[in-house]
Short mmCIF file of C-alpha atoms in Angstrom, two decimals:
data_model
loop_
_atom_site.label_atom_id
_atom_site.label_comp_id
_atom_site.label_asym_id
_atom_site.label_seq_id
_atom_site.Cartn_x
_atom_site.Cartn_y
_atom_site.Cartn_z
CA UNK B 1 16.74 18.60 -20.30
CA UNK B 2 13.61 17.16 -22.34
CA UNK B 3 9.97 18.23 -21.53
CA UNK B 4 9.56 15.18 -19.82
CA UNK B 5 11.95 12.93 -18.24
CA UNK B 6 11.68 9.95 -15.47
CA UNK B 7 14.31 8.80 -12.80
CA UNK B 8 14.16 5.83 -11.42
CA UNK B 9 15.59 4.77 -7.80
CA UNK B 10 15.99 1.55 -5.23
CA UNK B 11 18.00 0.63 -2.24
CA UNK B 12 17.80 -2.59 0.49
CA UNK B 13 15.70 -1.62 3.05
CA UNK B 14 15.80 -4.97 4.68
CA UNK B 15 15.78 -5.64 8.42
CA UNK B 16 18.62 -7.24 10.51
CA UNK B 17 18.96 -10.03 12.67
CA UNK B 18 16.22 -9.79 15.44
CA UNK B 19 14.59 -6.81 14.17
CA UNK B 20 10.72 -7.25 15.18
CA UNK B 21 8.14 -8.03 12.33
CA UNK B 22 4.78 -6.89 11.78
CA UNK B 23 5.12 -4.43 14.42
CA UNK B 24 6.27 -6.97 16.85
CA UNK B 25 3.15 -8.87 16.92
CA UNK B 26 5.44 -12.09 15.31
CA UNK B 27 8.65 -13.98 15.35
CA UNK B 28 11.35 -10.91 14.76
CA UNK B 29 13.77 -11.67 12.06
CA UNK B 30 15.48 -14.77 12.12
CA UNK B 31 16.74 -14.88 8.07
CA UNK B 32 16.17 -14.10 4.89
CA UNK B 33 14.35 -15.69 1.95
CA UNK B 34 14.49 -12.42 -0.22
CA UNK B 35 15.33 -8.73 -0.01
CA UNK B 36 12.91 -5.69 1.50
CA UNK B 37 13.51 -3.08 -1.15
CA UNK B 38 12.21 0.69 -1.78
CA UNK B 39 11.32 1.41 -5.71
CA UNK B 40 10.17 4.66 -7.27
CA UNK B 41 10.13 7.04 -9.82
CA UNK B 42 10.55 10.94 -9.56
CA UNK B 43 8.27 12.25 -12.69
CA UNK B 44 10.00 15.64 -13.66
CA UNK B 45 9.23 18.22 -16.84
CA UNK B 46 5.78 19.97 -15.61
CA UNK B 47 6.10 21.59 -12.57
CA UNK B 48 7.25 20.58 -8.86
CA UNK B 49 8.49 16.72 -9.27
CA UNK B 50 6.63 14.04 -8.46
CA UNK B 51 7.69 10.98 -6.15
CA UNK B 52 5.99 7.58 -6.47
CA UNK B 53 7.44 5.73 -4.53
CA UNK B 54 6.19 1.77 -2.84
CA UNK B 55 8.60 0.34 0.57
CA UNK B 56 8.42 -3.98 1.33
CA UNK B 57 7.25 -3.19 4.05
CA UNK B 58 4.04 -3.87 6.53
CA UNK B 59 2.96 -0.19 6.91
CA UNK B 60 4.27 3.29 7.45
CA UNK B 61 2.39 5.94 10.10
CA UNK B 62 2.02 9.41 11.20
CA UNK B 63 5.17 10.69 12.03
CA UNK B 64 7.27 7.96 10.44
CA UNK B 65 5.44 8.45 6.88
CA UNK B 66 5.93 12.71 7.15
CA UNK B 67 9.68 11.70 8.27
CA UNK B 68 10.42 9.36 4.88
CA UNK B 69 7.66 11.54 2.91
CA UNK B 70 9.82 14.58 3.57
CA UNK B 71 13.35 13.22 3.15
CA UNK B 72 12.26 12.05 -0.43
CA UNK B 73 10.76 15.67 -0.99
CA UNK B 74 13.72 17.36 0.06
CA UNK B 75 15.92 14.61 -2.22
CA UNK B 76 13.87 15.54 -5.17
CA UNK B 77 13.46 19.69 -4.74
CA UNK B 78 9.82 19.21 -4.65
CA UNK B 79 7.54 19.53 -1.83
CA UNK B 80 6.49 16.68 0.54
CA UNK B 81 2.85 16.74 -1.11
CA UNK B 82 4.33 15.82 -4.34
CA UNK B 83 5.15 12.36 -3.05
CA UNK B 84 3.33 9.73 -2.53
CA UNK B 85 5.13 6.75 -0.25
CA UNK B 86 3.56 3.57 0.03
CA UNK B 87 3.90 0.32 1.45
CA UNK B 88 2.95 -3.30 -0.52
CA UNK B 89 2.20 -4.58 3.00
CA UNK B 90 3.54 -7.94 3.59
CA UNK B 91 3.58 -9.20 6.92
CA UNK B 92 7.29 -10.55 7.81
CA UNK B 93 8.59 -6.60 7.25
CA UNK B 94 8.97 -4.07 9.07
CA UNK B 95 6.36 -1.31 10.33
CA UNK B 96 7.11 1.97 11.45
CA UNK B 97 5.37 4.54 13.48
CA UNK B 98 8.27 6.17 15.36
CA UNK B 99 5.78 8.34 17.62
CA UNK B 100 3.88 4.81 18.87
CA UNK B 101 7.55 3.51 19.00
CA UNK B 102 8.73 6.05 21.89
CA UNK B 103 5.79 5.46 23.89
CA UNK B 104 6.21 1.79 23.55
CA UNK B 105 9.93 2.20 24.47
CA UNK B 106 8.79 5.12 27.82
CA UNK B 107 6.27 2.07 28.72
CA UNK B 108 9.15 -0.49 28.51
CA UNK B 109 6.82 -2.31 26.09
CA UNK B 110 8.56 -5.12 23.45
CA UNK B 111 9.88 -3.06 20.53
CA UNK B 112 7.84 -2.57 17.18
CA UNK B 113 10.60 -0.59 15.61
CA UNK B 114 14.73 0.31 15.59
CA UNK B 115 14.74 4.04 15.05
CA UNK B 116 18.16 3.54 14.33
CA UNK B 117 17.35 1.51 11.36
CA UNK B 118 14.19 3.31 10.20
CA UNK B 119 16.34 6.36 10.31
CA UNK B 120 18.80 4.71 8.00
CA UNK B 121 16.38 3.40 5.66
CA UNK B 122 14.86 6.87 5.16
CA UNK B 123 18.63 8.54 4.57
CA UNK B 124 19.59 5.24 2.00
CA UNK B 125 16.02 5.98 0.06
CA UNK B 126 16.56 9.63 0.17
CA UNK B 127 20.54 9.08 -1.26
CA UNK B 128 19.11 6.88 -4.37
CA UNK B 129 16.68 9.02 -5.19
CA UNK B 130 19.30 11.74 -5.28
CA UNK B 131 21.71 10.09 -7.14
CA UNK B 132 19.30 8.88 -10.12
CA UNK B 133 18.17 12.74 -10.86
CA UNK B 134 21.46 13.14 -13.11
CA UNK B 135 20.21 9.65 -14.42
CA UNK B 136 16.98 11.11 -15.33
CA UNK B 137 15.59 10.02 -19.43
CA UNK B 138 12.91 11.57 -21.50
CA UNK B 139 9.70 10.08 -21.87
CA UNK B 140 7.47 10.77 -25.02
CA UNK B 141 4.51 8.02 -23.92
CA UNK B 142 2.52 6.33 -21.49
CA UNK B 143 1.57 3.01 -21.78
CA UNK B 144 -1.72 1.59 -19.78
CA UNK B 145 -2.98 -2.62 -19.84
CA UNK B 146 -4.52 -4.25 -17.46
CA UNK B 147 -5.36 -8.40 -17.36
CA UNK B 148 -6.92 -10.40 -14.83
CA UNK B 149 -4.82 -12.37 -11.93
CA UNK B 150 -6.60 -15.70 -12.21
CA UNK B 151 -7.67 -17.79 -8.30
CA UNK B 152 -5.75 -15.39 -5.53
CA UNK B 153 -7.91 -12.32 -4.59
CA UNK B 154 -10.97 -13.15 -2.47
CA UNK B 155 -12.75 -11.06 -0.03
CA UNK B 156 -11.96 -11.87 3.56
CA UNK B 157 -15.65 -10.98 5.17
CA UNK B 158 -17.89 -13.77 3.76
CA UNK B 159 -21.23 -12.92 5.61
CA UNK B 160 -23.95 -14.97 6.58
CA UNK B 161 -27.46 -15.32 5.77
CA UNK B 162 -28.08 -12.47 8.63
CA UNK B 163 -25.91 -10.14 6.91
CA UNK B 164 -22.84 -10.28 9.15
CA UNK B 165 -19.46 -11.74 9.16
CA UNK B 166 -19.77 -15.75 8.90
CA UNK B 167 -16.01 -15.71 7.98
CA UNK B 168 -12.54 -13.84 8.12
CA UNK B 169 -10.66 -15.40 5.45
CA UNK B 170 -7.36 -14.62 6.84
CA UNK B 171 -4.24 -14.80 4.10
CA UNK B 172 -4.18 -18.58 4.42
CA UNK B 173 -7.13 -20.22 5.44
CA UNK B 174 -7.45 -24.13 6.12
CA UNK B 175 -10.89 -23.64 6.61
CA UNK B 176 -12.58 -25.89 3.71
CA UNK B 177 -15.61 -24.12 4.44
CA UNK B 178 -14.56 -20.64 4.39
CA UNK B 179 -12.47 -21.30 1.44
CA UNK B 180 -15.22 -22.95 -0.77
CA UNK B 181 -17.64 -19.81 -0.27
CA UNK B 182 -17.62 -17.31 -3.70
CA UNK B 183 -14.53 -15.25 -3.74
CA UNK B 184 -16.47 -12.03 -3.26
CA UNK B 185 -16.18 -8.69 -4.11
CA UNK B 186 -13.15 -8.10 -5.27
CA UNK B 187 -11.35 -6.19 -7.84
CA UNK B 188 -9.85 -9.18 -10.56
CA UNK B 189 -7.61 -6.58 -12.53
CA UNK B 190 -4.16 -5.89 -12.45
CA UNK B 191 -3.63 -2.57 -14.31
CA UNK B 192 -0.14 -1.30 -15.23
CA UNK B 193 1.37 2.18 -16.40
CA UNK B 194 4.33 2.02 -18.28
CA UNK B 195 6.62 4.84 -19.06
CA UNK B 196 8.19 4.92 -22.95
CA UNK B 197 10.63 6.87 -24.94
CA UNK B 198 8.81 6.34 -28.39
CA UNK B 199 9.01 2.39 -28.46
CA UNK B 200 11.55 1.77 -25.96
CA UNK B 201 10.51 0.87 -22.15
CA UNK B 202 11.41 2.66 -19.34
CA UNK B 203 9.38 1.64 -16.21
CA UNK B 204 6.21 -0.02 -15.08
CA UNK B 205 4.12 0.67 -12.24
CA UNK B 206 1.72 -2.46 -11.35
CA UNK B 207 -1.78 -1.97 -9.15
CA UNK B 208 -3.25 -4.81 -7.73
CA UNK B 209 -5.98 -5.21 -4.23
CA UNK B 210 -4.73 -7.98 -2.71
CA UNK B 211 -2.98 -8.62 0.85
CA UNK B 212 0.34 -9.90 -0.12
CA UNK B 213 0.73 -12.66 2.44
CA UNK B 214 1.26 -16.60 1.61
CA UNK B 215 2.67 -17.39 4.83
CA UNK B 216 4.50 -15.37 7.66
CA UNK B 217 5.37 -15.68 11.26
CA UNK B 218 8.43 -17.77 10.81
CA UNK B 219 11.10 -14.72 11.10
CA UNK B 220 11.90 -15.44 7.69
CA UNK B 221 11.91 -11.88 6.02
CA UNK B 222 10.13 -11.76 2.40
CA UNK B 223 8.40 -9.64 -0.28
CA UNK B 224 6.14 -12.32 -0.70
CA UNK B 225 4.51 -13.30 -3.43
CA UNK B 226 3.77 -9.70 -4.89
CA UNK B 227 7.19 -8.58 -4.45
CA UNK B 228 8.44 -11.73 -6.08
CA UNK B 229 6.30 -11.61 -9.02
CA UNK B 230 7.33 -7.80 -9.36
CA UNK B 231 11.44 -8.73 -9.45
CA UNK B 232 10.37 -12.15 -11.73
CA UNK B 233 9.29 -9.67 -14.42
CA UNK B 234 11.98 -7.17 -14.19
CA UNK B 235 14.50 -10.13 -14.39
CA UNK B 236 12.57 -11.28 -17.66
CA UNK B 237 11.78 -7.99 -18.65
CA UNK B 238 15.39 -5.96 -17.97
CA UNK B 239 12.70 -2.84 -17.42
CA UNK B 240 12.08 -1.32 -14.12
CA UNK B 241 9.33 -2.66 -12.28
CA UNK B 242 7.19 -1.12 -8.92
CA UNK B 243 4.43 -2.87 -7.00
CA UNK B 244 1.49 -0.75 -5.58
CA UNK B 245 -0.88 -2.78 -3.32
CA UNK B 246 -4.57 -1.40 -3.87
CA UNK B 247 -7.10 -1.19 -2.04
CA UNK B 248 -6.41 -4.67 -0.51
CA UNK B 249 -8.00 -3.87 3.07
CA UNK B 250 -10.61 -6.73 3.14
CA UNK B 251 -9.10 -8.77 0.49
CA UNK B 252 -7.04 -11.94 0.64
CA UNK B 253 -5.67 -15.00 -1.22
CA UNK B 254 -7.35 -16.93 1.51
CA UNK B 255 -9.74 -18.54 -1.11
CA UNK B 256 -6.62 -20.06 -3.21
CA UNK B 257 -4.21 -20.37 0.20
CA UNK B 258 -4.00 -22.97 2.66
CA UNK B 259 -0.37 -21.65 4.22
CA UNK B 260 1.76 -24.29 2.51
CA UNK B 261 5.10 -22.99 1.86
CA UNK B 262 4.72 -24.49 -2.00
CA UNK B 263 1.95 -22.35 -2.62
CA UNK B 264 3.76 -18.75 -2.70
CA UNK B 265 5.50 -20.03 -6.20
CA UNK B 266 2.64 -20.78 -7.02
CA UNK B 267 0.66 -17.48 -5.80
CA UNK B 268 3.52 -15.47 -7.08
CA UNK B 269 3.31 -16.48 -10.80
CA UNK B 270 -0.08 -16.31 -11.37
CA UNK B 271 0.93 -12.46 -10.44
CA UNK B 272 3.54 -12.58 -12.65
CA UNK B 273 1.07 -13.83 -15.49
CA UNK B 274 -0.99 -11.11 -15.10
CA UNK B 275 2.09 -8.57 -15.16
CA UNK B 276 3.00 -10.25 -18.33
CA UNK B 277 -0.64 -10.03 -19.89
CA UNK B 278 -0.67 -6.38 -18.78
CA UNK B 279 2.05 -5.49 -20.09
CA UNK B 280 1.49 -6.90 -23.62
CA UNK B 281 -2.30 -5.07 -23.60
CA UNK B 282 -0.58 -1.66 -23.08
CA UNK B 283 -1.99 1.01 -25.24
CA UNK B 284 0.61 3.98 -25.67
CA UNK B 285 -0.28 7.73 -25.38
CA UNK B 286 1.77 10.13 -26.07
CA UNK B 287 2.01 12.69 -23.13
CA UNK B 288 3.45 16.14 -22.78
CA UNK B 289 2.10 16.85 -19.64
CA UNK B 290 0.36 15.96 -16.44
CA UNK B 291 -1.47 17.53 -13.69
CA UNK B 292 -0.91 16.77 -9.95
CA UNK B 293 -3.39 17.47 -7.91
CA UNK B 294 -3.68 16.33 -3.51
CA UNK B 295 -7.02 16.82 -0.91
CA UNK B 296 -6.11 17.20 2.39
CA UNK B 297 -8.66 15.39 4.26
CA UNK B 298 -9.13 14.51 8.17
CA UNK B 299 -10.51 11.25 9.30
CA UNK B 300 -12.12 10.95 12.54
CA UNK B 301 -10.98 9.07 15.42
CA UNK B 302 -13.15 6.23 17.10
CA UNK B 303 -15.29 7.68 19.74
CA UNK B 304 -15.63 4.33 21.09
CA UNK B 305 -13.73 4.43 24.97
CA UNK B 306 -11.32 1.32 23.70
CA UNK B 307 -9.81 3.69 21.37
CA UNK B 308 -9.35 6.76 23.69
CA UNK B 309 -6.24 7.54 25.10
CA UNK B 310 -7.21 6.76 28.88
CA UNK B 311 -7.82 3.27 28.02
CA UNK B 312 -5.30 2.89 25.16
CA UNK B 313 -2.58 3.49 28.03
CA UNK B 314 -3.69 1.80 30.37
CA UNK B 315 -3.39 -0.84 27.76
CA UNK B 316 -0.25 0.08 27.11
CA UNK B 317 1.46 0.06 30.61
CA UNK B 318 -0.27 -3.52 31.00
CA UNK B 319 3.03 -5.82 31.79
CA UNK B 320 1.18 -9.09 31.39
CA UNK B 321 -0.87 -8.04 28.75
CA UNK B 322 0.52 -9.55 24.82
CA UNK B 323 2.88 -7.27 23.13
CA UNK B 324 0.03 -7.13 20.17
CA UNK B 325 -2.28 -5.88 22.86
CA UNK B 326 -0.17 -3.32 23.84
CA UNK B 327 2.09 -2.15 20.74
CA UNK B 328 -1.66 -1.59 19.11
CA UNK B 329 -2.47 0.58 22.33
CA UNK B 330 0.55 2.91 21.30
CA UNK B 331 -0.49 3.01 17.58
CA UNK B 332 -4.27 4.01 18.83
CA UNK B 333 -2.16 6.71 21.05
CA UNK B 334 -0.13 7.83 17.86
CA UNK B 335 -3.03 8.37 15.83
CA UNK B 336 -5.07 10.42 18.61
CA UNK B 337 -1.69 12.77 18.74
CA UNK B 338 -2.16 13.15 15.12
CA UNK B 339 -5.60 13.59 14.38
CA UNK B 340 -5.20 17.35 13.60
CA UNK B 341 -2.41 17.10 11.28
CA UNK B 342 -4.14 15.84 8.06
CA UNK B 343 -3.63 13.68 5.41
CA UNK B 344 -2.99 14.19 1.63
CA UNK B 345 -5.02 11.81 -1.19
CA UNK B 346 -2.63 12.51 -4.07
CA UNK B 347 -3.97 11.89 -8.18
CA UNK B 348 -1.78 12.18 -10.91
CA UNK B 349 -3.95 12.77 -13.93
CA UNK B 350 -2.30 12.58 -18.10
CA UNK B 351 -4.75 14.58 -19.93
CA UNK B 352 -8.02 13.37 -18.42
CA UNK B 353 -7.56 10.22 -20.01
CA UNK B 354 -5.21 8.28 -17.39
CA UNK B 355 -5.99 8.87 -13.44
CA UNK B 356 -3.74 7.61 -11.03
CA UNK B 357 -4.99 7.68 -7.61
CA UNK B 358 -3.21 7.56 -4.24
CA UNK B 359 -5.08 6.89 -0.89
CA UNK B 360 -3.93 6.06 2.40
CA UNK B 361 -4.34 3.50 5.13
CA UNK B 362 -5.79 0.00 4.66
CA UNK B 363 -8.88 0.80 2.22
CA UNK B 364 -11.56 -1.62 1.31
CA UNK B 365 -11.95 -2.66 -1.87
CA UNK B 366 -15.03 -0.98 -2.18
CA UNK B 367 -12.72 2.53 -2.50
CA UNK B 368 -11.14 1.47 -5.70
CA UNK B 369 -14.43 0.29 -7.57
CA UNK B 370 -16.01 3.52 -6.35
CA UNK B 371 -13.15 5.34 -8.17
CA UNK B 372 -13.65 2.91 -11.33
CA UNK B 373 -16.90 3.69 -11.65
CA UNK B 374 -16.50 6.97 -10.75
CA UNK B 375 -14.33 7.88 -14.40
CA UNK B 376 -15.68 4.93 -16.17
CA UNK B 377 -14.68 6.65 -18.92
CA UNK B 378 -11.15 6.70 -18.23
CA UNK B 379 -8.56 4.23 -17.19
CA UNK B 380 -8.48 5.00 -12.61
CA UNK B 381 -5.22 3.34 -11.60
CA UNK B 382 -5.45 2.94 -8.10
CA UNK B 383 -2.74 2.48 -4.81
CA UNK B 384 -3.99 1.77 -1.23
CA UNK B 385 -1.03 1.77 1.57
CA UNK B 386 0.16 5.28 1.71
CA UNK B 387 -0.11 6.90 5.26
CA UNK B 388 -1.19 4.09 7.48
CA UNK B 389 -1.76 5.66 10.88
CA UNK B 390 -6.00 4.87 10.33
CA UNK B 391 -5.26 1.29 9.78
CA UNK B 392 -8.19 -0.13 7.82
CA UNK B 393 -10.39 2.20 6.07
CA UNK B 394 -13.72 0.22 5.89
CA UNK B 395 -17.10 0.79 4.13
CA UNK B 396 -19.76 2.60 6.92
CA UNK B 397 -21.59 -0.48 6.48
CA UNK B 398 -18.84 -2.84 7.56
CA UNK B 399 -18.65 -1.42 11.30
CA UNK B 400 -22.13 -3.05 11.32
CA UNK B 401 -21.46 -6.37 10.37
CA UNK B 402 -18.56 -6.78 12.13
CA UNK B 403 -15.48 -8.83 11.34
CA UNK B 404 -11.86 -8.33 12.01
CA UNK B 405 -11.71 -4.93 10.57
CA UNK B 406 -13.73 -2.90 12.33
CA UNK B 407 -12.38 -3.94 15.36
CA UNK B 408 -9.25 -2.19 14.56
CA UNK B 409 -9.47 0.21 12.49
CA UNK B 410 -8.56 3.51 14.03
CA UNK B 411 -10.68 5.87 12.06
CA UNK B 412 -14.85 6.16 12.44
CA UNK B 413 -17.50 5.47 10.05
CA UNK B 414 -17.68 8.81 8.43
CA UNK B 415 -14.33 8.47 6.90
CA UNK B 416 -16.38 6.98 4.03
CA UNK B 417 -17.71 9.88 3.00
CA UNK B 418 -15.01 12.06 3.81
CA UNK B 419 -12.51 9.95 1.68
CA UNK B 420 -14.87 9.21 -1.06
CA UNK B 421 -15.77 13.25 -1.43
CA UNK B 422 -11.72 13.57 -2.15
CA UNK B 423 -11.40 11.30 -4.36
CA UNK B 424 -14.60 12.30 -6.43
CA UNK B 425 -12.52 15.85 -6.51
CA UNK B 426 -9.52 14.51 -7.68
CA UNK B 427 -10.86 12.23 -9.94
CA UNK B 428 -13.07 15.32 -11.42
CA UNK B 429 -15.93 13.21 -11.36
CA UNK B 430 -18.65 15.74 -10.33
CA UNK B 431 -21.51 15.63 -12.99
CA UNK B 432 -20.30 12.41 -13.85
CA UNK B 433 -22.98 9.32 -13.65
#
């Protein structure tokens, strides 16, 4: 085999007929406008192999991430911290936490999840990435470009004059407005890392902060318009393409997105534009190596009593309360279960020069310019959406001004610190300005 070499995998991982969506908190699956699919790459040539690896759908949690995490470790003879799974998060897709999932089904709660299905997701995933290791090519270069996506990211919390939340910009907003305020903070770039044999293209991973969501609710199951844009390039392109979301937590196309059903064409090619522009900025470097390195970091529950488990089950076992109300109950349930059992923030770094990091949950945008500035002397790829049992991930600040976020996010103010300590490790960014 070559020094270096790259597989690349897929397989369907869309739901059936009547499957719930989001979690159950919509319309379950009544057709399909375009396939779910899981992409990756298995990175092989310098040590234990490396799994990238992005799933269509909503989120994947605690148990239900270490289940598919694992299955694509054991697939690949590496270990399960040598993969990073994530999810591109739109909203008519499945999400999985098969620990909140049995406590839903023991309360007789509406069903977030088949375990059937999940189970045979994680076995068809495991299968292609098996089968592409014989498949495996040699890779000489790395290719990095990034270009700015042009009216769809804006920040969802527009505050006030009194420093707290005037606005949620949800993914479509009709609000005129909320949608006329200044998009924001947000991150504009879409950055892409290519894998080459000399001159000849092998793969592209994309990394962009966005929620993904035009429209959903209608049981009509869809990538949306980042999972579109993704297979509109790979059709042009003929080169294999995966979507990461960033760090997308509190940002949405809200701004540039009333709902209409003719806007996710319209959404999805100005991401394809930017793919395009990307990928004709790359700059090659020629690699013979890479470094893997993971933090294994613990966030803190909520302390707040609406998060413990006393009330989150009575929640739970409430028959007339909404099957939002009480699916989230079992998530805040799953996450208390878990909250010893930590979680890995994964960065693949080529030479110093090219820093891919991994993080988990639904992190603000804030997380991803930290790590920009962090190695502004590098180019800091960066994927939000790996193990999703916090939720969001806000800024400390955030649980002050309130919002949507904080309400639900299942980890405490102090994760800021703890995640931002990891990734200043991982990025090697001590002594840094």
């Amino acid at each position: 085999m070559p020094p270096l070499h790259i597989a690349t995998f897929a397989c369907d991982v869309t739901p059936p007929e009547d499957h719930p969506l989001c979690g159950g908190w919509i319309t379950p699956v009544r057709g399909v406008d375009d396939p779910l699919k899981a992409l990756g790459v298995v990175l092989l040539g310098a040590g234990k192999p490396v799994v990238l690896c992005a799933v269509d759908w909503t989120g994947i949690r605690n148990d239900a991430f270490r289940t598919w995490r694992a299955a694509l470790a054991d697939a690949a003879h590496t270990t399960p911290e040598h993969v990073s799974l994530h999810c591109v998060h739109p909203h008519n897709a499945p999400f999985a936490d098969t620990g909140a999932e049995k406590l839903i089904a023991a309360a007789n709660a509406p069903k977030s999840l088949d375990l059937r299905f999940f189970a045979e997701c994680v076995k068809a995933s495991a299968a292609a990435l098996k089968t592409s290791l014989p498949k495996a090519v040699k890779f000489t270069h790395i290719g990095t470009g990034a270009a700015d996506v042009k009216e769809v990211a804006s920040n969802r919390r527009v505050l006030g004059d009194d420093g707290k939340v005037k606005f949620t910009r949800t993914s479509a907003t009709k609000s005129k407005e909320a949608r006329d305020a200044p998009e924001g903070l947000i991150d504009p770039k879409l950055r892409t890392l290519s894998f080459w044999d000399s001159d000849r293209a092998i793969a592209a991973l994309h990394f962009y902060a966005c929620h993904p969501m035009s429209y959903y609710g209608d049981g009509r199951v869809s990538a949306d318009f980042c999972g579109l844009a993704r297979q509109k390039f790979q059709d042009e392109t003929k080169v294999f393409q995966v979507y990461f979301n960033g760090c997308g937590g509190n940002i949405t196309a809200g701004k540039y997105n009333d709902g209409s059903k003719e806007n996710r064409p319209v959404l999805r090619d100005r991401v394809y534009t930017a793919m395009a522009a990307a990928w004709k900025d790359a700059k090659r470097l020629e690699v013979k190596e890479w470094d893997w390195r993971f933090e294994s970091v613990k966030l803190s529950p909520r302390k707040e009593p609406s998060f413990g488990e006393v009330e989150s089950t009575k929640a739970l076992n409430d028959e007339k309360s909404t099957a939002a109300k009480r699916n989230n109950a079992a998530y805040q349930i799953a996450w208390l279960k878990r909250k010893d059992t930590p979680i890995e923030v994964n960065c693949l770094d080529f030479g110093g020069k090219v820093f891919n990091l991994f993080l988990p949950g639904e992190a603000f945008v804030e997380y991803q310019l930290a790590a920009l500035k962090m190695r502004a002397d590098a180019v800091v790829n960066v994927a939000s959406y790996g193990d999703d049992g916090p939720g969001y991930i806000p800024t400390a600040k955030a649980y002050l001004e309130g919002g949507y976020e904080p309400t639900v996010a299942l980890a405490g103010p102090d994760s800021e610190d703890t995640l931002t300590t990891a990734m200043r490790k991982l990025l090697k960014a001590e002594g840094k300005p």
